[in-house]
Coordinates of C-alpha atoms in Angstrom, one line a residue:
X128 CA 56.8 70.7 -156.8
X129 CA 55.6 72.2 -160.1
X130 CA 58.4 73.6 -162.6
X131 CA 57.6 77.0 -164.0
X132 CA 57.5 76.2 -168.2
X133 CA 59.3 79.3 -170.1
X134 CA 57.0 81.2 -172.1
X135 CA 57.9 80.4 -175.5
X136 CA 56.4 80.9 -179.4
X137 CA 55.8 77.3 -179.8
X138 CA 54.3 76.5 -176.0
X139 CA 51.1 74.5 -176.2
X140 CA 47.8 74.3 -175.0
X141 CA 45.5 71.9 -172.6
X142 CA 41.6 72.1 -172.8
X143 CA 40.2 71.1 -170.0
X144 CA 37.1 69.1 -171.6
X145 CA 33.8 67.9 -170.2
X146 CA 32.8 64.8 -171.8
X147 CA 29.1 64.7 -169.8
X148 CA 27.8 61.4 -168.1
X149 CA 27.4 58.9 -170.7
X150 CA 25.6 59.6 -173.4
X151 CA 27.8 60.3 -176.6
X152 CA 24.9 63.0 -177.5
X153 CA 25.7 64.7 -174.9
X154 CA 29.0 66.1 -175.3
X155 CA 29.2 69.5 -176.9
X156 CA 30.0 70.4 -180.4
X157 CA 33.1 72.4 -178.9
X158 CA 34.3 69.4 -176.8
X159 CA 34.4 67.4 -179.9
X160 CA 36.2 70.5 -181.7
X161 CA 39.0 70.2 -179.3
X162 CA 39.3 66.2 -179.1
X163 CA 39.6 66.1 -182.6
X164 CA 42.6 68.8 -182.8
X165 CA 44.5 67.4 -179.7
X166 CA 47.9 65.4 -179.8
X167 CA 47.3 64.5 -176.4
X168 CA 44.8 63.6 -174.8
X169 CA 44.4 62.7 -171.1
X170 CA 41.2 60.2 -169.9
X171 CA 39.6 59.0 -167.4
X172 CA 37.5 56.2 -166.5
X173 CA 34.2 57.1 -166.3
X174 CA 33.4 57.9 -169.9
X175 CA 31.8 56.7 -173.0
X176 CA 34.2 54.6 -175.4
X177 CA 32.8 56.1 -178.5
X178 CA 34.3 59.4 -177.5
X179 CA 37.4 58.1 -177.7
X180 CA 36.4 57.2 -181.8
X181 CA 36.7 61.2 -182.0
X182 CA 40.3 61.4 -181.5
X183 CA 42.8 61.5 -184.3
X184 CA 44.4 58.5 -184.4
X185 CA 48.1 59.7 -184.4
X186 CA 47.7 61.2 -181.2
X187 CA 48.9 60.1 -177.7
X188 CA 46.9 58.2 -175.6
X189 CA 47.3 58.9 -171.5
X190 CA 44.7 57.1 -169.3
X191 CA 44.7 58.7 -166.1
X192 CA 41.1 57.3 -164.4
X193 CA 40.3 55.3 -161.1
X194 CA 38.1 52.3 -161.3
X195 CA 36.9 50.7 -157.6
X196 CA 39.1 53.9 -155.4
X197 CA 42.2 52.4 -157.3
X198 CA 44.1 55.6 -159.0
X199 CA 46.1 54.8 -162.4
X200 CA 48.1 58.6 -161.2
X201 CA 47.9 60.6 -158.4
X202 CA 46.9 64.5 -159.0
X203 CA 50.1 65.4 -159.1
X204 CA 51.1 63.4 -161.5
X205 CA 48.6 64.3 -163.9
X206 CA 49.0 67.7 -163.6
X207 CA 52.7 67.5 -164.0
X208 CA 51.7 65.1 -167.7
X209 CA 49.7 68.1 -168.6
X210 CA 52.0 70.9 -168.3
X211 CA 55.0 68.9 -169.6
X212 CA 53.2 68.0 -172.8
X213 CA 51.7 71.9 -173.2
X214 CA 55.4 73.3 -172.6
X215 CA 56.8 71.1 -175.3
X216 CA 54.3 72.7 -177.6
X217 CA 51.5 70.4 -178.0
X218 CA 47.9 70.6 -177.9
X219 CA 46.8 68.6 -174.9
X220 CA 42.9 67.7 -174.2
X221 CA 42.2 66.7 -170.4
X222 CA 39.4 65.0 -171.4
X223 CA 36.8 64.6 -168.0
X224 CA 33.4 62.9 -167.5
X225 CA 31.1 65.1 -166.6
X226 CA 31.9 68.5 -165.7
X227 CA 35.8 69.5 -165.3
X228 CA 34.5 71.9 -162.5
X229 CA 32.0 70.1 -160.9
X230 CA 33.3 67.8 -158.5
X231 CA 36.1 66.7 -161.4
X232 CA 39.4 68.6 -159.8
X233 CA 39.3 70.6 -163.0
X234 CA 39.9 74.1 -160.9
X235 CA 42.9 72.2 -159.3
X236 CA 44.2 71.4 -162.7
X237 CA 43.5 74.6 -164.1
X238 CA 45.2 76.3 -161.0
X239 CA 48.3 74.6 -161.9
X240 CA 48.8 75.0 -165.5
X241 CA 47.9 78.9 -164.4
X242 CA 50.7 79.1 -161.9
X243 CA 53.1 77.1 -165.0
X244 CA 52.3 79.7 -167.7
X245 CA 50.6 77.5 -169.5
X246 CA 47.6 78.2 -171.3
X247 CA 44.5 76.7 -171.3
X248 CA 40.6 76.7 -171.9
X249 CA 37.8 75.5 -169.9
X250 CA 35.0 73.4 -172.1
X251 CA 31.9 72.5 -169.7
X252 CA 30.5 69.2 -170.0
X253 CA 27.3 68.2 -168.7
X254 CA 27.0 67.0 -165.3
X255 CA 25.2 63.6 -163.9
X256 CA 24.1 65.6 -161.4
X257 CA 21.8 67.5 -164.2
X258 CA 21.5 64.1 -166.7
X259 CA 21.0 61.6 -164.8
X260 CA 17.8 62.7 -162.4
X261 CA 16.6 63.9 -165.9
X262 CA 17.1 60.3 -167.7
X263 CA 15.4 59.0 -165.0
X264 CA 12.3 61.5 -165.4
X265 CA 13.6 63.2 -162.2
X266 CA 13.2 66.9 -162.5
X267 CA 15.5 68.8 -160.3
X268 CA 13.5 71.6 -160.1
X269 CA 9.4 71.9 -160.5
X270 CA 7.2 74.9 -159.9
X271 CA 4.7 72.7 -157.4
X272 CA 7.6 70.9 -155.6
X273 CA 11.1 72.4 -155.5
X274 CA 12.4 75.8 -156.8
X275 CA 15.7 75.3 -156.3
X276 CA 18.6 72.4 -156.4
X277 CA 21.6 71.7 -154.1
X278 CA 24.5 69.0 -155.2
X279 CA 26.6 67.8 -152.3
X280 CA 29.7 64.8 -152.5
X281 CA 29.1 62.1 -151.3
X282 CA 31.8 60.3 -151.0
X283 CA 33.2 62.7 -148.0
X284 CA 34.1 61.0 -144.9
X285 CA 31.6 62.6 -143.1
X286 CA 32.0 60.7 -139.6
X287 CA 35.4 63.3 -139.4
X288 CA 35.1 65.9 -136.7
X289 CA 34.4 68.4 -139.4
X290 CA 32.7 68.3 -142.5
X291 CA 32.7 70.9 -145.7
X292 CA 29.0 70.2 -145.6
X293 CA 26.2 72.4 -143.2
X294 CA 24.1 69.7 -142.8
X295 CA 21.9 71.6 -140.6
X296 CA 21.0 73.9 -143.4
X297 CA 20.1 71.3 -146.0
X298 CA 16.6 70.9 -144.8
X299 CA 14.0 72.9 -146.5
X300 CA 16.3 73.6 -149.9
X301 CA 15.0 71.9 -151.8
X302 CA 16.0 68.8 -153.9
X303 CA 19.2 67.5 -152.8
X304 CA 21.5 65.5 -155.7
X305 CA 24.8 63.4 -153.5
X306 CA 27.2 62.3 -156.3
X307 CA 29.1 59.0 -155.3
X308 CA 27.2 58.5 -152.8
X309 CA 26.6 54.5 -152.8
X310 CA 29.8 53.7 -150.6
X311 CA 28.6 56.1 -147.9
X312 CA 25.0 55.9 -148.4
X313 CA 23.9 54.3 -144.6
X314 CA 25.8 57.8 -143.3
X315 CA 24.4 60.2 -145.8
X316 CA 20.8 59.1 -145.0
X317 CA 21.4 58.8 -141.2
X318 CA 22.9 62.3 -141.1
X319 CA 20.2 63.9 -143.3
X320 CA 17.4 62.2 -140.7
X321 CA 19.3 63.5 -138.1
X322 CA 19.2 67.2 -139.0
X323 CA 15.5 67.0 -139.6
X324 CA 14.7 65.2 -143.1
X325 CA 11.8 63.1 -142.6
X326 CA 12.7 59.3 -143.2
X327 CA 9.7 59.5 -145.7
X328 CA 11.0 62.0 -147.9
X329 CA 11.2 60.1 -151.4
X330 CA 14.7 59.3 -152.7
X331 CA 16.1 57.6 -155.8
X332 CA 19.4 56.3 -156.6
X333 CA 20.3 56.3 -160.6
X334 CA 22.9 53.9 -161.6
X335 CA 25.3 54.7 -164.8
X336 CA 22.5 57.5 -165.8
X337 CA 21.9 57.8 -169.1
X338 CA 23.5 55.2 -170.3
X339 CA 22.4 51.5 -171.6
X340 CA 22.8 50.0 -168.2
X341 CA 21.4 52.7 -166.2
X342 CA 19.6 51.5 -163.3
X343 CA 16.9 53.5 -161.3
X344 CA 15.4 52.6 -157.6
X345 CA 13.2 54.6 -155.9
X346 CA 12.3 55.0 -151.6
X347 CA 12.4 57.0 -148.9
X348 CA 15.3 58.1 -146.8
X349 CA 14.3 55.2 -144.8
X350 CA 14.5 52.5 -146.6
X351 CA 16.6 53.4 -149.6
X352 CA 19.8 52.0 -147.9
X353 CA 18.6 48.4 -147.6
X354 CA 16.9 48.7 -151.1
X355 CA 20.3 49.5 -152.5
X356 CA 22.1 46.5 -150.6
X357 CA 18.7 44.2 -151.9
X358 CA 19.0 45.5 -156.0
X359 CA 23.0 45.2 -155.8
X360 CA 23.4 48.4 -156.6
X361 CA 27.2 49.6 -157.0
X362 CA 29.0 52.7 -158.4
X363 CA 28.8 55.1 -160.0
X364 CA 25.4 56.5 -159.1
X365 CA 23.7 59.8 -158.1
X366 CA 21.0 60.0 -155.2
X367 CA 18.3 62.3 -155.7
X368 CA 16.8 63.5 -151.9
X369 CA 13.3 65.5 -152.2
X370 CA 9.7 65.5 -153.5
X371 CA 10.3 65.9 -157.1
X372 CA 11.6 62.1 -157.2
X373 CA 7.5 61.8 -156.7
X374 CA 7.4 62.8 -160.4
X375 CA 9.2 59.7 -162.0
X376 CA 6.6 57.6 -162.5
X377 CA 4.8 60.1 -164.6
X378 CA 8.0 61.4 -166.3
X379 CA 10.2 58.1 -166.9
X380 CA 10.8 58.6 -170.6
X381 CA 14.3 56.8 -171.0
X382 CA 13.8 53.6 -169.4
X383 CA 10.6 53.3 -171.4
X384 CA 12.0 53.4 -175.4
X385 CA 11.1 50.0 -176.8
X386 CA 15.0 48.9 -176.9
X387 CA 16.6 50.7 -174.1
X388 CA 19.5 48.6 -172.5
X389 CA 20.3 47.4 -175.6
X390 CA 23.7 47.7 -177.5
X391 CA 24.6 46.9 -180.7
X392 CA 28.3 47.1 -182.2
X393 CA 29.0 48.8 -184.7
X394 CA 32.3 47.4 -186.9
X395 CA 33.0 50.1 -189.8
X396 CA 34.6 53.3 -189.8
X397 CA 30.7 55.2 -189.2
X398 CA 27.8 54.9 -187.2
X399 CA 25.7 56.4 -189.8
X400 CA 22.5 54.5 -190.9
X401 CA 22.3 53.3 -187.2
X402 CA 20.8 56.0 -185.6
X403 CA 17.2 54.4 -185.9
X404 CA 18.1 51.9 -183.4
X405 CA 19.7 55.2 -181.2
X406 CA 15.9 57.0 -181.5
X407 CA 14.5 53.9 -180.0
X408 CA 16.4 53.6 -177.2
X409 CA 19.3 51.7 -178.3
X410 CA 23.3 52.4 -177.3
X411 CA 25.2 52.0 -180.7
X412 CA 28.8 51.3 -180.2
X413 CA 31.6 51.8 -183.0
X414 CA 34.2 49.9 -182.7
X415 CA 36.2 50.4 -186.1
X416 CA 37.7 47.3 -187.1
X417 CA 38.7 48.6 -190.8
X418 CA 40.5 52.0 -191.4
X419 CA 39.7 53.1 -195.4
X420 CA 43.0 54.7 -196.8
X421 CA 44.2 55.2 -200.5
X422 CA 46.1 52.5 -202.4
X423 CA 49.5 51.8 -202.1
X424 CA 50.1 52.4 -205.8
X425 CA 47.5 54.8 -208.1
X426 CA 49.3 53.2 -211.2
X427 CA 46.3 51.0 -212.4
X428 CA 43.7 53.5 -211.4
X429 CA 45.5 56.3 -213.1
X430 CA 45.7 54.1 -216.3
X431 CA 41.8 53.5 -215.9
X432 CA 41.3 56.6 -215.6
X433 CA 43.3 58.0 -218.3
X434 CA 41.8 55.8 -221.0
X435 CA 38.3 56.3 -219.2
X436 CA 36.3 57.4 -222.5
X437 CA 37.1 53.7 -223.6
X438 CA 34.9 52.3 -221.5
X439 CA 30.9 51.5 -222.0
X440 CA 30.4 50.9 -218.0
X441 CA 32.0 52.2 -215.0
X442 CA 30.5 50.1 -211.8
X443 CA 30.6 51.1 -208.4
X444 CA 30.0 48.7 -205.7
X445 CA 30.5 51.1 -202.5
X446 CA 30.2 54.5 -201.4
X447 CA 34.1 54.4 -200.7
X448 CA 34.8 53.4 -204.4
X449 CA 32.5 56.4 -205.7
X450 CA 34.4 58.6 -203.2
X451 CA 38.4 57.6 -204.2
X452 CA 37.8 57.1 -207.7
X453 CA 36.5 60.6 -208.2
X454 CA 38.7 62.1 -205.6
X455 CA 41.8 60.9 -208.2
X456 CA 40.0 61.9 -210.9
X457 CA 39.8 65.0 -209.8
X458 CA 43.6 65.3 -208.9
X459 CA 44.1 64.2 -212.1
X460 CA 42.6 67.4 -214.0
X461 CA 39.5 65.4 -215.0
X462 CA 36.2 66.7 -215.1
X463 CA 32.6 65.8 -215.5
X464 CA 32.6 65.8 -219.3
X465 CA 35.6 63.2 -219.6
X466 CA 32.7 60.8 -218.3
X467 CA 30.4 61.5 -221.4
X468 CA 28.7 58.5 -223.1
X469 CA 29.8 56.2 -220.3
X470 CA 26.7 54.5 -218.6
X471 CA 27.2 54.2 -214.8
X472 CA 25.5 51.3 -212.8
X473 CA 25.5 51.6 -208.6
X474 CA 25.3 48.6 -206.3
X475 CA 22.7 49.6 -203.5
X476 CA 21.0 52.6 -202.9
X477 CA 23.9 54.5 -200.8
X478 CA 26.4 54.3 -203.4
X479 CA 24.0 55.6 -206.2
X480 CA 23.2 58.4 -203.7
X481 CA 27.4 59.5 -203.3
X482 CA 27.3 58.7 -207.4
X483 CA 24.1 61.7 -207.5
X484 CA 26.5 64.2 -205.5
X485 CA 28.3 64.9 -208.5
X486 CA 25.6 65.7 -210.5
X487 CA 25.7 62.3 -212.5
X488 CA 22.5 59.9 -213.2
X489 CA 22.8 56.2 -211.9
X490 CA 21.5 53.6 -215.5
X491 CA 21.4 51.1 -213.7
X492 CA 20.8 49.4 -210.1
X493 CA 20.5 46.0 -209.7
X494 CA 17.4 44.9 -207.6
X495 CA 20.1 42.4 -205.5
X496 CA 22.6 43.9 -204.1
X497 CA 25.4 41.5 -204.6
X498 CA 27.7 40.0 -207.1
X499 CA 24.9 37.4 -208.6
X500 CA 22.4 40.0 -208.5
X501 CA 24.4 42.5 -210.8
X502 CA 25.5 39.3 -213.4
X503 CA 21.9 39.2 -213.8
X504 CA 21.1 42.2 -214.2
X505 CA 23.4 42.5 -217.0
X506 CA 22.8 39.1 -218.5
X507 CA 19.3 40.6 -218.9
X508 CA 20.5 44.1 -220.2
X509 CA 22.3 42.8 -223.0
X510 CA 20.3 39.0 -223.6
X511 CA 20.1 39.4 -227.0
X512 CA 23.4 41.0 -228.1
X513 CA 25.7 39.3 -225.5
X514 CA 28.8 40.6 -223.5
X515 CA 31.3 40.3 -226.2
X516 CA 33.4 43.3 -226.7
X517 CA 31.9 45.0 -223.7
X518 CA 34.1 47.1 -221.4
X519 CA 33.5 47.8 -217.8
X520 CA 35.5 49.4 -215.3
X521 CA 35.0 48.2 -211.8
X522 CA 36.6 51.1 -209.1
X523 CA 37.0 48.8 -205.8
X524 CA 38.6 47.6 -202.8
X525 CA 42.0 46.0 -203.0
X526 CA 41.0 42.5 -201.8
X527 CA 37.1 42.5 -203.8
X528 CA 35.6 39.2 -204.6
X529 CA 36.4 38.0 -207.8
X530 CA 33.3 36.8 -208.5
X531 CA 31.3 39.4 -211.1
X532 CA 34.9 40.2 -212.8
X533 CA 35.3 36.2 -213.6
X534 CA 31.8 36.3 -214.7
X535 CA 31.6 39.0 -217.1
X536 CA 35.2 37.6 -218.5
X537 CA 33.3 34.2 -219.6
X538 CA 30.6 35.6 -220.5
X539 CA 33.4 37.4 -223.6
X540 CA 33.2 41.2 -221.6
X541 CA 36.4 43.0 -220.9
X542 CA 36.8 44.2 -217.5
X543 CA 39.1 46.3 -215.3
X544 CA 39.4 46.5 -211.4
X545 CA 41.5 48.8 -210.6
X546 CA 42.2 49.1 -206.6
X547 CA 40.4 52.4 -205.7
X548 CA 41.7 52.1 -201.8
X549 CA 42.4 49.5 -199.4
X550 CA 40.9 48.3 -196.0
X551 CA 43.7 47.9 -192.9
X552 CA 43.2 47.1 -189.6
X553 CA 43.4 49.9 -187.3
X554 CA 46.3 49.8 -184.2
X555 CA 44.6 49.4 -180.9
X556 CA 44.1 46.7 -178.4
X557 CA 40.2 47.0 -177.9
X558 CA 40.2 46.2 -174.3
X559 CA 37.0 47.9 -173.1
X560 CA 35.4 46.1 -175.7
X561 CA 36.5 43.0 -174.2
X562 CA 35.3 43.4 -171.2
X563 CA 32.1 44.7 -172.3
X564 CA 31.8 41.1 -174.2
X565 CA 32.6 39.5 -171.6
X566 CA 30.6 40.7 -169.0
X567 CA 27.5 40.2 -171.7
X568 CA 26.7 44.1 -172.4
X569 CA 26.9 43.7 -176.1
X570 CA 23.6 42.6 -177.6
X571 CA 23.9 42.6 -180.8
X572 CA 27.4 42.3 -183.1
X573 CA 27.0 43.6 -186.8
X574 CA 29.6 43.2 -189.6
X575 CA 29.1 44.6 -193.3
X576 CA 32.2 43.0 -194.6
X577 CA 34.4 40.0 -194.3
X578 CA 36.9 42.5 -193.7
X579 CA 35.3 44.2 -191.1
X580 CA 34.9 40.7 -189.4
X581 CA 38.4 39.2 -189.7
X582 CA 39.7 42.2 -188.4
X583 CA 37.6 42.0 -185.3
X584 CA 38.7 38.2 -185.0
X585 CA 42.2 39.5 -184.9
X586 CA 41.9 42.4 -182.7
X587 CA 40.6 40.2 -180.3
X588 CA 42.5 37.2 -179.9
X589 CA 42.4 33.7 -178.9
X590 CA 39.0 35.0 -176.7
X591 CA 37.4 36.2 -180.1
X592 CA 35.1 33.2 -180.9
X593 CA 34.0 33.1 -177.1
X594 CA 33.4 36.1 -176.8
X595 CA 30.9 36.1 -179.9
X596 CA 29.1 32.9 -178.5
X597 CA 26.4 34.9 -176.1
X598 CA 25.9 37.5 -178.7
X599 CA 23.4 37.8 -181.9
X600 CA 25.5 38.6 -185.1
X601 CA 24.2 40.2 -187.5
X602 CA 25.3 40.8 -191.4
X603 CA 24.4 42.5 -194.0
X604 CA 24.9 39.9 -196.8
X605 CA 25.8 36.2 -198.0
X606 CA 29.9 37.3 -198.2
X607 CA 30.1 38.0 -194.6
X608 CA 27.8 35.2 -193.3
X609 CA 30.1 33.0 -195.4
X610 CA 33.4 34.3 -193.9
X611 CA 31.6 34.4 -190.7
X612 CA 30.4 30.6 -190.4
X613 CA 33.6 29.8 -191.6
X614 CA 34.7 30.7 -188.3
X615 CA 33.0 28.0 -186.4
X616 CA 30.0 31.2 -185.6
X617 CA 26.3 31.4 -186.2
X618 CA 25.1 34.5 -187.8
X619 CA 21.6 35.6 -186.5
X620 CA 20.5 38.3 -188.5
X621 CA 20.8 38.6 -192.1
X622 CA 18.6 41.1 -194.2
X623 CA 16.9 39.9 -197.7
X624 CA 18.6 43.4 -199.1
X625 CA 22.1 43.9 -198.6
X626 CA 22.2 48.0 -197.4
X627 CA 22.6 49.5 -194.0
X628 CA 19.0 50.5 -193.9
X629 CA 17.8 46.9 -194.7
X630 CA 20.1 45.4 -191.5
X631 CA 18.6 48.2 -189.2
X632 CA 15.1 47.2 -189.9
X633 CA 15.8 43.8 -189.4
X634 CA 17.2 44.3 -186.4
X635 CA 14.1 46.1 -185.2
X636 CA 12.3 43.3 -185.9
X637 CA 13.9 41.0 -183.4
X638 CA 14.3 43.3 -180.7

């Protein structure tokens, strides 16, 4: 029996949260608003793992799906998680696939954190009723076939005495969508034939819509049932019933992009610079291996930066090093002007980009984007004079290769590399990822650091090497393959430029 919470000044909130069918584009800006704010949040199964990337990382993880009919916690339990966390003040996000209210015992939840005081907002999602006809170039509703759209369970016993469902008024509707309807699918079709449905009325069955794996077969209410048993077809899927399924092979726009059913991991903090492979049909998963995070100490940054005007070079390496340094130089009541006379030199195009944000020209850029690449490029800058007396500062990460500092040292420069931040490993176990390895739905692995690569190594045990061995790696320079075939692992892909945008086009070109 649910407890009645006290209204009191610090009571919490739950938002009931719609995280739509698959697709990560197709949750909603406020859905994201409210993941990001929550100290709870409540999951279930069905639901893309990048969502999950949204939530801040201090907050409270409760996974409350079912996977095959087996429930992790019964209704009751759930709702009994949700008001307990609300009434001790937190913000709670019950985060759903789909739509909360279609079909997703969101008005039962909502119903009980009513009758508990407890307040609480409703965020739609999108529903695979709606997404997943549509990702398989099923409209529900055309004006030359079907003006009007009826979604029905269809996981309801429906050999009971009585059913929630007319079925004598489902003929002549128009397009009929049966969510979870694979484990009853023989009864749906024989009841629909039996209140008048022709057994030629086309019919489609959409697997996992609009994700990577989605899976779309096409019949009649006569035969549908046996092509289901022939393709293998399990849950989750949504049946489409009605002459607009006629239209697919005209409209099938998903299942057509040059590299659909194809996913590639993604291993730092930000899918950004991947979303080329996304346009053509790609699933890009992030699975952060590194978490970026100040230094432990700013004592030898400060000290850099306090004597900055003593220095002929500052060198950035990374887009993270251009971001700390100035964020600390900032904090430290520094401005533009303290940077006067001091040439600046960017390693790859992104970094000189975060570099041009505050308003300062990039000298120089070395055509190679890596250690032996910017040795030459200032061998060449200063061939005739030398290095001697030089002084660079170097703004980096806290384990950098050593490499260019040793060099510029011999060569009779003075240089400092000060730690600007620091990589960690994130907490987590990475368990869907796992089993998304090991049941081959990763196509691609990429790594832009050793970092990002020993991380992963850890996070996945004793099964990481394995795991790796059906997949293509890809890296985006000489320091990661190295760390990588260390490992006992072949890398695949490897791009002649060492950026983000280089390693997406190669990628394309062996998809």
């Amino acid at each position: 029996m649910l407890k009645l919470i006290p209204m009191v000044e610090n009571i919490g909130k739950v938002y009931l949260v719609g995280a739509g069918p698959g697709d990560i584009g197709l949750m909603t800006i406020k859905g994201l608003s409210c993941l990001k704010k929550a100290e709870v949040v409540v999951y279930d199964f069905h639901l893309n793992a990048q969502v999950l990337n949204y939530i801040n990382h201090s907050a409270e993880f409760i996974y409350a799906g079912k996977r095959g009919g087996h429930h992790t916690m019964t209704q009751e339990e759930i709702n009994d998680i949700l008001i307990k966390r609300a009434g001790k003040g937190r913000i709670v996000c019950r985060l759903k696939g789909g739509d909360p209210f279609v079909f997703g015992r969101g008005g039962e939840e909502a119903s009980a954190l009513a009758k508990a005081g407890i307040p609480f907002e409703v965020v739609p999602g999108v529903s695979s009723a709606i997404a997943a006809p549509a990702y398989a170039g099923i409209p529900l509703t055309h004006r030359h076939y079907s003006s009007s759209f009826t979604v029905i369970p269809g996981y309801e016993d429906i050999t009971k005495e009585k059913s929630s469902i007319d079925w004598s008024g489902l003929k002549g509707i128009g397009t009929l969508v049966f969510l979870m309807a694979i484990k009853n699918i023989a009864d749906l079709t024989r009841k629909l034939i039996e209140n008048g449905l022709s057994p030629d009325t086309p019919t489609a069955i959409i697997r996992w819509g609009t994700r990577a794996e989605q899976k779309t077969i096409v019949g009649t209410l006569g035969n549908i049932v046996a092509l289901v048993k022939e393709k293998d077809i399990l849950p989750p899927a949504v049946m489409v019933v009605g002459d607009v399924v006629r239209l697919r092979s005209t409209l099938n726009w998903y299942e057509k992009k040059p590299f659909f059913g194809q996913r590639i991991l993604v291993t730092r903090e930000t899918v950004e610079g991947f979303e080329a492979l996304e346009e053509l049909g790609a699933e890009v998963i992030s699975f952060p291996t590194i978490e970026i995070q100040p230094p432990v100490s700013y004592d030898e940054l400060d000290s850099v930066i306090e004597g900055i005007d003593s220095y002929d070079w500052a060198i950035f390496t990374s887009s993270n090093g251009v971001e700390f340094f100035f964020r600390r130089f900032f904090e430290l009541g520094k401005d533009i002007r303290n940077l006067k006379g001091i040439k600046v030199c960017a390693v790859g195009s992104k970094t000189a980009s975060s570099i041009r944000k505050f308003g300062i020209n990039v000298d120089l850029m070395p055509l190679e984007f890596h250690a032996e690449g910017l040795i030459e490029s200032f061998k060449r800058l200063y061939e005739k004079e030398g290095l001697k007396g030089l002084r660079i500062v170097l703004p980096r990460a806290e384990l950098g290769s050593d490499v260019f500092p040793d060099a510029i040292r011999n060569l009779g420069g003075h240089i400092d590399v000060p730690v600007a931040y620091r990589t960690v490993k994130p907490k987590g176990t990475g368990k869907r990822l796992r089993r998304f390895l090991k049941e081959g739905r990763i196509t691609i692995a990429t790594f832009t650091s050793p970092s990002t690569f020993n991380n992963f190594m850890d996070l996945m045990g004793k099964d990481a090497s394995p795991l790796l061995r059906g997949v293509r790696i890809a890296v985006i320079g000489p320091v990661t393959k190295k760390a990588i075939e260390k490992a006992g692992l072949k890398v695949d892909i490897m791009p002649h430029e060492a950026t983000i945008e280089a390693l997406v086009e190669e990628i394309k070109s062996v998809l």
